[in-house]
PDB file of C-alpha atoms and ligand atoms in Angstrom:
ATOM      1  CA  UNK A   1      14.966  19.835   6.921  1.00 98.00           C
ATOM      2  CA  UNK A   2      17.217  21.246   4.213  1.00 98.00           C
ATOM      3  CA  UNK A   3      18.702  19.339   1.284  1.00 98.00           C
ATOM      4  CA  UNK A   4      21.488  20.660  -0.957  1.00 99.00           C
ATOM      5  CA  UNK A   5      21.902  18.595  -4.110  1.00 98.00           C
ATOM      6  CA  UNK A   6      24.953  18.861  -6.374  1.00 98.00           C
ATOM      7  CA  UNK A   7      24.355  17.555  -9.875  1.00 98.00           C
ATOM      8  CA  UNK A   8      25.254  17.947 -13.532  1.00 98.00           C
ATOM      9  CA  UNK A   9      21.575  17.436 -14.430  1.00 97.00           C
ATOM     10  CA  UNK A  10      19.386  19.797 -12.377  1.00 98.00           C
ATOM     11  CA  UNK A  11      16.440  19.321 -14.746  1.00 97.00           C
ATOM     12  CA  UNK A  12      16.053  15.681 -13.683  1.00 97.00           C
ATOM     13  CA  UNK A  13      14.728  16.753 -10.266  1.00 97.00           C
ATOM     14  CA  UNK A  14      12.026  19.131 -11.469  1.00 95.00           C
ATOM     15  CA  UNK A  15       9.066  16.851 -12.000  1.00 93.00           C
ATOM     16  CA  UNK A  16       9.849  14.539  -9.074  1.00 94.00           C
ATOM     17  CA  UNK A  17       9.963  17.368  -6.553  1.00 95.00           C
ATOM     18  CA  UNK A  18       6.992  19.170  -8.116  1.00 95.00           C
ATOM     19  CA  UNK A  19       4.541  16.423  -7.113  1.00 91.00           C
ATOM     20  CA  UNK A  20       3.314  14.477  -4.150  1.00 88.00           C
ATOM     21  CA  UNK A  21       4.747  14.294  -0.656  1.00 94.00           C
ATOM     22  CA  UNK A  22       7.956  16.240  -1.248  1.00 97.00           C
ATOM     23  CA  UNK A  23       6.056  19.132  -2.811  1.00 97.00           C
ATOM     24  CA  UNK A  24       3.585  19.179   0.080  1.00 96.00           C
ATOM     25  CA  UNK A  25       6.439  19.215   2.592  1.00 97.00           C
ATOM     26  CA  UNK A  26       8.130  22.081   0.725  1.00 97.00           C
ATOM     27  CA  UNK A  27       4.865  24.043   0.421  1.00 97.00           C
ATOM     28  CA  UNK A  28       4.245  23.576   4.151  1.00 97.00           C
ATOM     29  CA  UNK A  29       7.700  25.008   4.912  1.00 98.00           C
ATOM     30  CA  UNK A  30       8.856  21.746   6.535  1.00 98.00           C
ATOM     31  CA  UNK A  31      11.442  20.960   3.868  1.00 98.00           C
ATOM     32  CA  UNK A  32      13.608  23.056   1.547  1.00 98.00           C
ATOM     33  CA  UNK A  33      15.649  21.824  -1.395  1.00 98.00           C
ATOM     34  CA  UNK A  34      18.403  23.675  -3.270  1.00 98.00           C
ATOM     35  CA  UNK A  35      19.708  22.197  -6.503  1.00 98.00           C
ATOM     36  CA  UNK A  36      23.219  23.293  -7.484  1.00 98.00           C
ATOM     37  CA  UNK A  37      24.664  22.793 -10.943  1.00 98.00           C
ATOM     38  CA  UNK A  38      28.240  21.532 -10.592  1.00 98.00           C
ATOM     39  CA  UNK A  39      28.991  22.944 -14.029  1.00 98.00           C
ATOM     40  CA  UNK A  40      28.546  26.484 -12.651  1.00 98.00           C
ATOM     41  CA  UNK A  41      31.648  25.909 -10.517  1.00 98.00           C
ATOM     42  CA  UNK A  42      33.945  24.737 -13.330  1.00 98.00           C
ATOM     43  CA  UNK A  43      36.666  27.358 -13.664  1.00 94.00           C
ATOM     44  CA  UNK A  44      37.679  26.979 -17.312  1.00 95.00           C
ATOM     45  CA  UNK A  45      36.129  28.631 -20.330  1.00 96.00           C
ATOM     46  CA  UNK A  46      34.253  25.507 -21.420  1.00 96.00           C
ATOM     47  CA  UNK A  47      32.998  24.574 -17.930  1.00 97.00           C
ATOM     48  CA  UNK A  48      34.577  21.134 -18.101  1.00 97.00           C
ATOM     49  CA  UNK A  49      33.558  18.875 -15.197  1.00 97.00           C
ATOM     50  CA  UNK A  50      35.161  15.554 -16.173  1.00 97.00           C
ATOM     51  CA  UNK A  51      38.419  14.200 -17.532  1.00 96.00           C
ATOM     52  CA  UNK A  52      40.141  10.945 -18.519  1.00 96.00           C
ATOM     53  CA  UNK A  53      41.263   8.684 -15.660  1.00 96.00           C
ATOM     54  CA  UNK A  54      44.919   8.614 -14.608  1.00 97.00           C
ATOM     55  CA  UNK A  55      46.286   5.149 -15.268  1.00 96.00           C
ATOM     56  CA  UNK A  56      44.137   4.716 -18.355  1.00 96.00           C
ATOM     57  CA  UNK A  57      40.992   2.692 -18.832  1.00 93.00           C
ATOM     58  CA  UNK A  58      37.645   3.631 -20.254  1.00 89.00           C
ATOM     59  CA  UNK A  59      35.158   6.271 -19.216  1.00 93.00           C
ATOM     60  CA  UNK A  60      35.548   9.666 -17.642  1.00 96.00           C
ATOM     61  CA  UNK A  61      36.032  10.786 -14.059  1.00 97.00           C
ATOM     62  CA  UNK A  62      34.343  13.809 -12.464  1.00 97.00           C
ATOM     63  CA  UNK A  63      36.900  16.425 -11.527  1.00 98.00           C
ATOM     64  CA  UNK A  64      37.473  17.305  -7.888  1.00 98.00           C
ATOM     65  CA  UNK A  65      37.737  21.092  -8.244  1.00 98.00           C
ATOM     66  CA  UNK A  66      34.195  22.069  -9.328  1.00 98.00           C
ATOM     67  CA  UNK A  67      32.702  19.814  -6.635  1.00 98.00           C
ATOM     68  CA  UNK A  68      34.838  21.163  -3.809  1.00 98.00           C
ATOM     69  CA  UNK A  69      34.195  24.756  -4.912  1.00 98.00           C
ATOM     70  CA  UNK A  70      30.457  24.101  -4.914  1.00 98.00           C
ATOM     71  CA  UNK A  71      30.624  22.543  -1.429  1.00 98.00           C
ATOM     72  CA  UNK A  72      32.674  25.442  -0.082  1.00 98.00           C
ATOM     73  CA  UNK A  73      30.218  27.913  -1.549  1.00 98.00           C
ATOM     74  CA  UNK A  74      27.287  26.115   0.093  1.00 98.00           C
ATOM     75  CA  UNK A  75      28.749  25.162   3.491  1.00 98.00           C
ATOM     76  CA  UNK A  76      31.915  27.236   3.885  1.00 98.00           C
ATOM     77  CA  UNK A  77      35.433  25.804   3.703  1.00 98.00           C
ATOM     78  CA  UNK A  78      35.822  25.864   7.481  1.00 98.00           C
ATOM     79  CA  UNK A  79      32.911  23.536   8.266  1.00 98.00           C
ATOM     80  CA  UNK A  80      34.031  21.035   5.616  1.00 98.00           C
ATOM     81  CA  UNK A  81      37.610  20.965   6.898  1.00 98.00           C
ATOM     82  CA  UNK A  82      36.508  20.778  10.558  1.00 98.00           C
ATOM     83  CA  UNK A  83      34.238  17.797   9.883  1.00 98.00           C
ATOM     84  CA  UNK A  84      37.103  15.942   8.268  1.00 98.00           C
ATOM     85  CA  UNK A  85      39.565  16.838  11.018  1.00 98.00           C
ATOM     86  CA  UNK A  86      37.395  16.085  14.041  1.00 98.00           C
ATOM     87  CA  UNK A  87      35.029  13.439  12.639  1.00 97.00           C
ATOM     88  CA  UNK A  88      32.209  15.396  14.287  1.00 98.00           C
ATOM     89  CA  UNK A  89      29.535  15.765  11.672  1.00 98.00           C
ATOM     90  CA  UNK A  90      27.274  18.789  11.566  1.00 98.00           C
ATOM     91  CA  UNK A  91      26.090  18.428   7.976  1.00 98.00           C
ATOM     92  CA  UNK A  92      26.538  15.009   6.336  1.00 99.00           C
ATOM     93  CA  UNK A  93      28.119  15.322   2.892  1.00 99.00           C
ATOM     94  CA  UNK A  94      26.869  12.254   1.069  1.00 99.00           C
ATOM     95  CA  UNK A  95      28.318  10.901  -2.154  1.00 98.00           C
ATOM     96  CA  UNK A  96      25.930   8.635  -4.083  1.00 98.00           C
ATOM     97  CA  UNK A  97      27.923   5.770  -5.494  1.00 97.00           C
ATOM     98  CA  UNK A  98      27.338   2.052  -6.130  1.00 96.00           C
ATOM     99  CA  UNK A  99      30.481   1.494  -4.020  1.00 96.00           C
ATOM    100  CA  UNK A 100      28.869   3.024  -0.911  1.00 97.00           C
ATOM    101  CA  UNK A 101      27.188   1.559   2.171  1.00 98.00           C
ATOM    102  CA  UNK A 102      23.700   0.282   1.492  1.00 98.00           C
ATOM    103  CA  UNK A 103      20.964   2.825   2.251  1.00 98.00           C
ATOM    104  CA  UNK A 104      18.256   1.717   4.676  1.00 97.00           C
ATOM    105  CA  UNK A 105      15.547   3.096   6.955  1.00 96.00           C
ATOM    106  CA  UNK A 106      17.950   3.474   9.859  1.00 96.00           C
ATOM    107  CA  UNK A 107      20.219   5.649   7.711  1.00 98.00           C
ATOM    108  CA  UNK A 108      17.201   7.717   6.637  1.00 98.00           C
ATOM    109  CA  UNK A 109      16.407   8.328  10.345  1.00 97.00           C
ATOM    110  CA  UNK A 110      20.017   9.263  11.021  1.00 98.00           C
ATOM    111  CA  UNK A 111      20.062  11.788   8.140  1.00 98.00           C
ATOM    112  CA  UNK A 112      16.726  13.316   9.226  1.00 98.00           C
ATOM    113  CA  UNK A 113      18.129  14.008  12.698  1.00 98.00           C
ATOM    114  CA  UNK A 114      20.850  16.270  11.235  1.00 98.00           C
ATOM    115  CA  UNK A 115      18.235  18.644   9.769  1.00 98.00           C
ATOM    116  CA  UNK A 116      20.559  19.440   6.831  1.00 99.00           C
ATOM    117  CA  UNK A 117      22.308  17.113   4.392  1.00 99.00           C
ATOM    118  CA  UNK A 118      24.246  17.543   1.152  1.00 99.00           C
ATOM    119  CA  UNK A 119      23.921  15.010  -1.668  1.00 99.00           C
ATOM    120  CA  UNK A 120      26.559  14.757  -4.399  1.00 98.00           C
ATOM    121  CA  UNK A 121      25.385  12.968  -7.540  1.00 98.00           C
ATOM    122  CA  UNK A 122      28.261  11.137  -9.186  1.00 94.00           C
ATOM    123  CA  UNK A 123      28.239  10.455 -12.947  1.00 88.00           C
ATOM    124  CA  UNK A 124      30.408   8.678 -15.496  1.00 81.00           C
ATOM    125  CA  UNK A 125      32.919   6.171 -14.092  1.00 87.00           C
ATOM    126  CA  UNK A 126      33.000   7.928 -10.750  1.00 92.00           C
ATOM    127  CA  UNK A 127      34.399  10.980  -9.024  1.00 97.00           C
ATOM    128  CA  UNK A 128      38.008  11.847  -8.233  1.00 98.00           C
ATOM    129  CA  UNK A 129      38.734  10.076  -4.927  1.00 97.00           C
ATOM    130  CA  UNK A 130      40.165  13.259  -3.423  1.00 98.00           C
ATOM    131  CA  UNK A 131      36.640  14.619  -2.956  1.00 98.00           C
ATOM    132  CA  UNK A 132      36.165  11.837  -0.386  1.00 98.00           C
ATOM    133  CA  UNK A 133      39.394  12.718   1.377  1.00 98.00           C
ATOM    134  CA  UNK A 134      38.553  16.425   1.449  1.00 98.00           C
ATOM    135  CA  UNK A 135      34.845  16.564   2.147  1.00 98.00           C
ATOM    136  CA  UNK A 136      32.625  13.475   1.906  1.00 98.00           C
ATOM    137  CA  UNK A 137      31.374  12.068   5.221  1.00 98.00           C
ATOM    138  CA  UNK A 138      29.187   9.227   3.864  1.00 98.00           C
ATOM    139  CA  UNK A 139      29.348   7.151   0.666  1.00 98.00           C
ATOM    140  CA  UNK A 140      25.935   5.642   0.024  1.00 98.00           C
ATOM    141  CA  UNK A 141      24.486   3.169  -2.478  1.00 98.00           C
ATOM    142  CA  UNK A 142      20.755   2.537  -2.892  1.00 98.00           C
ATOM    143  CA  UNK A 143      21.174  -1.042  -4.093  1.00 98.00           C
ATOM    144  CA  UNK A 144      23.419  -3.622  -5.665  1.00 97.00           C
ATOM    145  CA  UNK A 145      23.022  -2.431  -9.228  1.00 97.00           C
ATOM    146  CA  UNK A 146      24.631   0.308 -11.281  1.00 96.00           C
ATOM    147  CA  UNK A 147      22.684   3.350 -12.450  1.00 97.00           C
ATOM    148  CA  UNK A 148      23.946   6.046 -14.808  1.00 96.00           C
ATOM    149  CA  UNK A 149      24.329   8.527 -11.997  1.00 97.00           C
ATOM    150  CA  UNK A 150      23.484   9.508  -8.448  1.00 98.00           C
ATOM    151  CA  UNK A 151      20.438  11.626  -9.308  1.00 98.00           C
ATOM    152  CA  UNK A 152      17.791   8.938  -8.837  1.00 98.00           C
ATOM    153  CA  UNK A 153      19.516   7.673  -5.657  1.00 98.00           C
ATOM    154  CA  UNK A 154      19.486  11.288  -4.359  1.00 98.00           C
ATOM    155  CA  UNK A 155      15.730  11.482  -5.072  1.00 98.00           C
ATOM    156  CA  UNK A 156      15.259   8.230  -3.156  1.00 98.00           C
ATOM    157  CA  UNK A 157      17.073   9.637  -0.137  1.00 98.00           C
ATOM    158  CA  UNK A 158      15.173  12.957  -0.253  1.00 98.00           C
ATOM    159  CA  UNK A 159      11.860  11.094  -0.352  1.00 97.00           C
ATOM    160  CA  UNK A 160      12.750   8.621   2.424  1.00 98.00           C
ATOM    161  CA  UNK A 161      14.085  11.374   4.710  1.00 98.00           C
ATOM    162  CA  UNK A 162      11.231  13.807   3.966  1.00 98.00           C
ATOM    163  CA  UNK A 163       8.671  11.225   5.101  1.00 96.00           C
ATOM    164  CA  UNK A 164      10.371  11.185   8.494  1.00 96.00           C
ATOM    165  CA  UNK A 165      10.257  14.954   9.052  1.00 97.00           C
ATOM    166  CA  UNK A 166       7.717  15.609  11.828  1.00 96.00           C
ATOM    167  CA  UNK A 167       4.453  16.933  10.402  1.00 96.00           C
ATOM    168  CA  UNK A 168       5.028  15.704   6.831  1.00 96.00           C
ATOM    169  CA  UNK A 169       2.819  12.625   7.098  1.00 93.00           C
ATOM    170  CA  UNK A 170      -0.609  13.547   8.369  1.00 82.00           C
ATOM    171  CA  UNK A 171      -1.260  10.195   9.990  1.00 68.00           C
ATOM    172  CA  UNK A 172       1.681   9.244  12.179  1.00 65.00           C
ATOM    173  CA  UNK A 173       0.392   5.693  12.397  1.00 57.00           C
ATOM    174  CA  UNK A 174       1.135   5.217   8.723  1.00 62.00           C
ATOM    175  CA  UNK A 175       4.772   6.054   9.423  1.00 62.00           C
ATOM    176  CA  UNK A 176       5.120   3.892  12.509  1.00 66.00           C
ATOM    177  CA  UNK A 177       3.602   0.864  10.809  1.00 61.00           C
ATOM    178  CA  UNK A 178       5.428   1.315   7.522  1.00 70.00           C
ATOM    179  CA  UNK A 179       7.468  -1.495   6.078  1.00 69.00           C
ATOM    180  CA  UNK A 180      10.870  -1.422   7.780  1.00 75.00           C
ATOM    181  CA  UNK A 181       9.946   1.026  10.567  1.00 76.00           C
ATOM    182  CA  UNK A 182       9.465  -1.974  12.864  1.00 84.00           C
ATOM    183  CA  UNK A 183      12.330  -3.878  11.289  1.00 93.00           C
ATOM    184  CA  UNK A 184       9.818  -6.191   9.557  1.00 96.00           C
ATOM    185  CA  UNK A 185       8.138  -6.085   6.161  1.00 96.00           C
ATOM    186  CA  UNK A 186       4.605  -4.775   6.283  1.00 95.00           C
ATOM    187  CA  UNK A 187       1.507  -6.975   6.550  1.00 97.00           C
ATOM    188  CA  UNK A 188      -0.929  -7.046   3.559  1.00 97.00           C
ATOM    189  CA  UNK A 189      -3.679  -4.431   3.236  1.00 97.00           C
ATOM    190  CA  UNK A 190      -7.262  -4.704   1.983  1.00 98.00           C
ATOM    191  CA  UNK A 191     -10.074  -2.242   1.328  1.00 97.00           C
ATOM    192  CA  UNK A 192     -13.618  -2.507  -0.045  1.00 97.00           C
ATOM    193  CA  UNK A 193     -15.120  -4.539  -1.646  1.00 98.00           C
ATOM    194  CA  UNK A 194     -14.989  -7.499   0.763  1.00 97.00           C
ATOM    195  CA  UNK A 195     -15.110  -9.877  -2.212  1.00 97.00           C
ATOM    196  CA  UNK A 196     -13.587  -9.284  -5.654  1.00 98.00           C
ATOM    197  CA  UNK A 197     -13.623 -11.872  -8.444  1.00 98.00           C
ATOM    198  CA  UNK A 198     -14.066 -14.594  -5.878  1.00 98.00           C
ATOM    199  CA  UNK A 199     -11.223 -13.368  -3.662  1.00 98.00           C
ATOM    200  CA  UNK A 200     -12.295 -12.710  -0.077  1.00 98.00           C
ATOM    201  CA  UNK A 201     -10.785 -10.293   2.381  1.00 98.00           C
ATOM    202  CA  UNK A 202      -9.511 -12.365   5.338  1.00 98.00           C
ATOM    203  CA  UNK A 203     -12.382 -12.885   7.809  1.00 98.00           C
ATOM    204  CA  UNK A 204     -10.396 -11.657  10.761  1.00 98.00           C
ATOM    205  CA  UNK A 205     -10.215  -8.135   9.300  1.00 98.00           C
ATOM    206  CA  UNK A 206     -14.009  -7.944   9.225  1.00 97.00           C
ATOM    207  CA  UNK A 207     -14.392  -9.299  12.751  1.00 97.00           C
ATOM    208  CA  UNK A 208     -14.066  -6.004  14.608  1.00 97.00           C
ATOM    209  CA  UNK A 209     -11.856  -7.805  17.146  1.00 98.00           C
ATOM    210  CA  UNK A 210      -8.894  -5.423  17.418  1.00 98.00           C
ATOM    211  CA  UNK A 211      -6.678  -7.794  19.358  1.00 98.00           C
ATOM    212  CA  UNK A 212      -7.209 -10.550  16.805  1.00 98.00           C
ATOM    213  CA  UNK A 213      -6.554  -8.128  13.920  1.00 98.00           C
ATOM    214  CA  UNK A 214      -3.309  -6.948  15.554  1.00 97.00           C
ATOM    215  CA  UNK A 215      -2.185 -10.547  16.089  1.00 98.00           C
ATOM    216  CA  UNK A 216      -2.983 -11.510  12.490  1.00 98.00           C
ATOM    217  CA  UNK A 217      -1.119  -8.488  11.134  1.00 98.00           C
ATOM    218  CA  UNK A 218       1.924  -9.214  13.261  1.00 98.00           C
ATOM    219  CA  UNK A 219       1.991 -12.815  12.089  1.00 98.00           C
ATOM    220  CA  UNK A 220       1.619 -11.781   8.456  1.00 98.00           C
ATOM    221  CA  UNK A 221       4.511  -9.333   8.843  1.00 97.00           C
ATOM    222  CA  UNK A 222       6.622 -12.037  10.471  1.00 98.00           C
ATOM    223  CA  UNK A 223       5.731 -14.587   7.807  1.00 98.00           C
ATOM    224  CA  UNK A 224       6.521 -12.230   4.927  1.00 98.00           C
ATOM    225  CA  UNK A 225       9.821 -11.192   6.449  1.00 98.00           C
ATOM    226  CA  UNK A 226      10.749 -14.813   7.154  1.00 98.00           C
ATOM    227  CA  UNK A 227       9.927 -15.771   3.551  1.00 98.00           C
ATOM    228  CA  UNK A 228      11.347 -12.764   1.693  1.00 98.00           C
ATOM    229  CA  UNK A 229      13.949 -11.077   3.893  1.00 97.00           C
ATOM    230  CA  UNK A 230      15.153 -13.455   6.598  1.00 97.00           C
ATOM    231  CA  UNK A 231      18.223 -11.214   7.022  1.00 96.00           C
ATOM    232  CA  UNK A 232      15.956  -8.570   8.616  1.00 96.00           C
ATOM    233  CA  UNK A 233      14.814 -10.951  11.354  1.00 97.00           C
ATOM    234  CA  UNK A 234      18.272 -10.899  12.916  1.00 95.00           C
ATOM    235  CA  UNK A 235      17.902  -7.205  13.756  1.00 93.00           C
ATOM    236  CA  UNK A 236      14.122  -6.945  14.353  1.00 95.00           C
ATOM    237  CA  UNK A 237      12.719  -6.541  17.841  1.00 94.00           C
ATOM    238  CA  UNK A 238      10.914  -9.804  18.517  1.00 96.00           C
ATOM    239  CA  UNK A 239       8.757 -10.875  21.450  1.00 97.00           C
ATOM    240  CA  UNK A 240       8.676 -14.393  22.863  1.00 98.00           C
ATOM    241  CA  UNK A 241       5.397 -14.933  21.001  1.00 98.00           C
ATOM    242  CA  UNK A 242       7.010 -13.769  17.737  1.00 98.00           C
ATOM    243  CA  UNK A 243       9.855 -16.223  18.233  1.00 98.00           C
ATOM    244  CA  UNK A 244       7.466 -19.080  18.897  1.00 98.00           C
ATOM    245  CA  UNK A 245       5.541 -18.220  15.732  1.00 98.00           C
ATOM    246  CA  UNK A 246       8.744 -18.163  13.656  1.00 98.00           C
ATOM    247  CA  UNK A 247       9.787 -21.507  15.107  1.00 98.00           C
ATOM    248  CA  UNK A 248       6.435 -22.913  14.023  1.00 97.00           C
ATOM    249  CA  UNK A 249       6.983 -21.635  10.480  1.00 97.00           C
ATOM    250  CA  UNK A 250      10.407 -23.240  10.440  1.00 97.00           C
ATOM    251  CA  UNK A 251       9.029 -26.557  11.705  1.00 96.00           C
ATOM    252  CA  UNK A 252       6.284 -26.474   9.079  1.00 95.00           C
ATOM    253  CA  UNK A 253       8.873 -25.931   6.384  1.00 95.00           C
ATOM    254  CA  UNK A 254      10.976 -28.822   7.623  1.00 95.00           C
ATOM    255  CA  UNK A 255       8.036 -31.212   7.986  1.00 90.00           C
ATOM    256  CA  UNK A 256       4.981 -29.856   6.106  1.00 83.00           C
ATOM    257  CA  UNK A 257       2.811 -32.754   7.320  1.00 78.00           C
ATOM    258  CA  UNK A 258       3.043 -31.193  10.834  1.00 64.00           C
ATOM    259  CA  UNK A 259       1.046 -28.168   9.643  1.00 58.00           C
ATOM    260  CA  UNK A 260      -2.093 -29.205  11.467  1.00 56.00           C
ATOM    261  CA  UNK A 261      -0.159 -29.213  14.693  1.00 50.00           C
ATOM    262  CA  UNK A 262       0.523 -25.460  14.475  1.00 54.00           C
ATOM    263  CA  UNK A 263      -0.876 -24.070  17.707  1.00 56.00           C
ATOM    264  CA  UNK A 264       0.192 -20.437  17.360  1.00 61.00           C
ATOM    265  CA  UNK A 265      -0.947 -19.138  13.988  1.00 70.00           C
ATOM    266  CA  UNK A 266      -3.911 -16.828  13.653  1.00 70.00           C
ATOM    267  CA  UNK A 267      -5.736 -19.044  11.176  1.00 62.00           C
ATOM    268  CA  UNK A 268      -7.870 -16.668   9.183  1.00 54.00           C
ATOM    269  CA  UNK A 269      -5.189 -15.404   6.786  1.00 51.00           C
ATOM    270  CA  UNK A 270      -5.457 -15.469   3.000  1.00 52.00           C
ATOM    271  CA  UNK A 271      -4.031 -18.338   1.014  1.00 45.00           C
ATOM    272  CA  UNK A 272      -0.291 -17.940   0.344  1.00 44.00           C
TER     273      UNK A 272
HETATM  274  N1  ADE B   1      25.219   5.643  -8.842  1.00 61.25           N
HETATM  275  C1  ADE B   1      25.135   4.650  -9.741  1.00 61.25           C
HETATM  276  N2  ADE B   1      24.540   3.567  -9.212  1.00 61.25           N
HETATM  277  C2  ADE B   1      24.246   3.890  -7.917  1.00 61.25           C
HETATM  278  C3  ADE B   1      23.644   3.193  -6.851  1.00 61.25           C
HETATM  279  N3  ADE B   1      23.213   1.940  -6.974  1.00 61.25           N
HETATM  280  N4  ADE B   1      23.515   3.832  -5.685  1.00 61.25           N
HETATM  281  C4  ADE B   1      23.965   5.088  -5.537  1.00 61.25           C
HETATM  282  N5  ADE B   1      24.549   5.806  -6.507  1.00 61.25           N
HETATM  283  C5  ADE B   1      24.698   5.205  -7.692  1.00 61.25           C
END
């Protein structure tokens, strides 16, 4: 997997990519990252990369020319033009912007499958719209809030995609069971000691009964998702048993006194 990152602040990436999972993936030759300074592609004497917006208003806008020159240097003008003409994407050119589509695990999987992506980190009020018309294939936001630039969002995408590259995570189970991989939030985890300051690990996890543990975990994942992110349930793959369990949760919410009549829940969970 190869990442090209275009930024005005290359130094921001140093420490993040020098540690942890991304570093291990790079050291193992599974991932490569090239950071490109947009300023190096500014043509004028002072290497200016931004200018005042046409039509007035506050803030500055990133100029189109240095960004397109950087992209052409990295990918070649032909590939960029062909992608725009045909809509057939070989290398996604992703602009990080709060006005983009919301990044999620499915998008991370999609980007990983390309094997090569380009990330453009916007700054200031935004970038000249013509970069989107000429080159950008995806505009992506990492959340409904505004950051000072696309650098941290680019780090988020590099990390999320790197984790999906085959061989990067030693234990594949960790990946498969991750929050969001199944479309649900993850169940809670516990490790030793079995009791801490009066708080017990749920009995079922100590039982050695794998089927019961699996059922408890599934129900915890369903319960958490139902409580915190009900929007995810619409797209999650649910079995008949899952649906029955969710119905029970809903009934309990509507008439809490019916709690005792809950036939489906694996009972040995922690207090909520
Ligand atoms: N740039 C500024 N805020 C952003 C966000 N939320 N996502 C992506 N890029 C951004």
